[in-house]
């Protein structure tokens, strides 16, 4: 087996960087713990960026994947397969939506959602000049389509020109949305809880106001639940907490518990907008990934994961608020369930790095000055207490 440094050097020379990586090579995980190639143990409060909802090495989940590997991995979408039908049935039941399209990632789910919006508008008038309203400080992915509705100039600048007809309003400011409306507007896309933008939940007034505008003007409401969906807020999907149903929803991350699978779902008028051939995928919805999605959805229901998140979310909120009250460097605490943020009056990168390297605590940031807490949904109070103790040790060293 190669040394940690050999793996790092090989990756640096041969693999494109997604992000600048920390000097850690993880080897395996168990529950809410990760273990590196040197045998060091880490408490994980990042969950692979909100992906490992069931945590690591879950026996029932692993067994389902092993069984599917021995049966069938792929056939293409020229044919039906059992796991896709069963996974589709469960996610539609959980969401109350009418149709689902399985993708390979969250970004691809956003692409499909945007195409539904454009197709719906085209079906009405045959035009090609329709506009979509997105939100400032949003994040929807890195493909050109998803990037076009991501409200961050830093991400967009090197890749312009992007999709035409995209306008940006301010999140939680209904008047700013109304100012952009015209007879060409066909959809509004937003995260129910902004993640990368700093863990900002939509206000009930704003979300209901946007829904009302979409109804009044025959536009589609697209809610991006790639990070905040799948139980993370204490309801299966964050919009269910508000009682505001979207026309189109995107989901990924925790849907596969580490297996790359996403989906876009549509209801009502949006569910019939697309025709066969309007959108396609080779790998999307194959037997292996949908077997993973089916098992995740089944275990969420069987283990009452959403109820557990409600309990743990309240406990995490209380503990994070305690830290915010104790340390002047923390300016605010916000979030819902197990998607929480602490905003600092300074960049958090040194805190995140020190927590990882010295305290063996995995945290991730949201922007430059927010620490994001998106642990596995199976954490217990003892894990929250341990996290707070480790983080507080770092914060004291910063004084």
Short mmCIF file of N, CA, C and O in Angstrom, two decimals, residues 77 99-103 108-109 112 116 262-266 274 279-281 284-285:
data_model
loop_
_atom_site.label_atom_id
_atom_site.label_comp_id
_atom_site.label_asym_id
_atom_site.label_seq_id
_atom_site.Cartn_x
_atom_site.Cartn_y
_atom_site.Cartn_z
N UNK A 77 -31.83 2.88 -20.71
CA UNK A 77 -33.23 3.29 -20.58
C UNK A 77 -34.09 2.89 -21.78
O UNK A 77 -35.23 3.36 -21.91
N UNK A 99 -44.31 12.79 -11.29
CA UNK A 99 -43.36 12.13 -12.18
C UNK A 99 -41.95 12.35 -11.68
O UNK A 99 -41.64 13.39 -11.08
N UNK A 100 -41.07 11.38 -11.95
CA UNK A 100 -39.67 11.50 -11.54
C UNK A 100 -38.76 11.08 -12.69
O UNK A 100 -39.10 10.16 -13.46
N UNK A 101 -37.64 11.76 -12.83
CA UNK A 101 -36.60 11.41 -13.81
C UNK A 101 -35.30 11.27 -13.01
O UNK A 101 -34.85 12.22 -12.39
N UNK A 102 -34.69 10.08 -13.02
CA UNK A 102 -33.46 9.85 -12.28
C UNK A 102 -32.25 10.30 -13.09
O UNK A 102 -32.13 9.98 -14.27
N UNK A 103 -31.36 11.03 -12.44
CA UNK A 103 -30.16 11.57 -13.07
C UNK A 103 -28.92 11.00 -12.37
O UNK A 103 -29.02 10.24 -11.42
N UNK A 108 -27.21 17.70 -12.86
CA UNK A 108 -28.01 17.20 -13.98
C UNK A 108 -29.50 17.32 -13.67
O UNK A 108 -30.31 17.52 -14.58
N UNK A 109 -29.86 17.18 -12.40
CA UNK A 109 -31.25 17.36 -12.01
C UNK A 109 -31.70 18.79 -12.27
O UNK A 109 -32.82 19.04 -12.74
N UNK A 112 -32.34 19.31 -15.95
CA UNK A 112 -33.65 18.79 -16.35
C UNK A 112 -34.78 19.70 -15.93
O UNK A 112 -35.75 19.91 -16.67
N UNK A 116 -37.62 21.56 -18.30
CA UNK A 116 -39.07 21.49 -18.12
C UNK A 116 -39.67 22.90 -18.20
O UNK A 116 -40.70 23.11 -18.85
N UNK A 262 -29.28 11.34 -8.64
CA UNK A 262 -30.11 12.50 -8.38
C UNK A 262 -31.44 12.31 -9.08
O UNK A 262 -31.70 11.27 -9.69
N UNK A 263 -32.30 13.31 -8.99
CA UNK A 263 -33.59 13.21 -9.66
C UNK A 263 -34.22 14.60 -9.77
O UNK A 263 -33.95 15.47 -8.95
N UNK A 264 -35.02 14.78 -10.82
CA UNK A 264 -35.94 15.91 -10.80
C UNK A 264 -37.34 15.35 -10.87
O UNK A 264 -37.62 14.34 -11.53
N UNK A 265 -38.23 16.00 -10.12
CA UNK A 265 -39.61 15.55 -9.99
C UNK A 265 -40.53 16.68 -10.40
O UNK A 265 -40.22 17.85 -10.18
N UNK A 266 -41.66 16.34 -10.98
CA UNK A 266 -42.61 17.35 -11.43
C UNK A 266 -44.02 16.95 -11.02
O UNK A 266 -44.33 15.77 -10.85
N UNK A 274 -42.87 17.68 -20.78
CA UNK A 274 -41.82 17.07 -21.61
C UNK A 274 -42.37 15.85 -22.34
O UNK A 274 -43.22 15.12 -21.83
N UNK A 279 -35.44 14.81 -23.14
CA UNK A 279 -34.32 14.72 -22.20
C UNK A 279 -33.88 13.26 -22.14
O UNK A 279 -34.70 12.35 -22.31
N UNK A 280 -32.60 13.02 -21.90
CA UNK A 280 -32.12 11.65 -21.89
C UNK A 280 -30.91 11.47 -21.01
O UNK A 280 -30.29 12.43 -20.55
N UNK A 281 -30.58 10.22 -20.73
CA UNK A 281 -29.41 9.87 -19.95
C UNK A 281 -29.05 8.42 -20.20
O UNK A 281 -29.95 7.58 -20.37
N UNK A 284 -28.37 7.31 -16.01
CA UNK A 284 -29.38 7.74 -15.05
C UNK A 284 -30.48 6.72 -14.85
O UNK A 284 -31.05 6.20 -15.81
N UNK A 285 -30.79 6.41 -13.60
CA UNK A 285 -31.86 5.48 -13.28
C UNK A 285 -31.53 4.03 -13.54
O UNK A 285 -32.43 3.19 -13.63
#
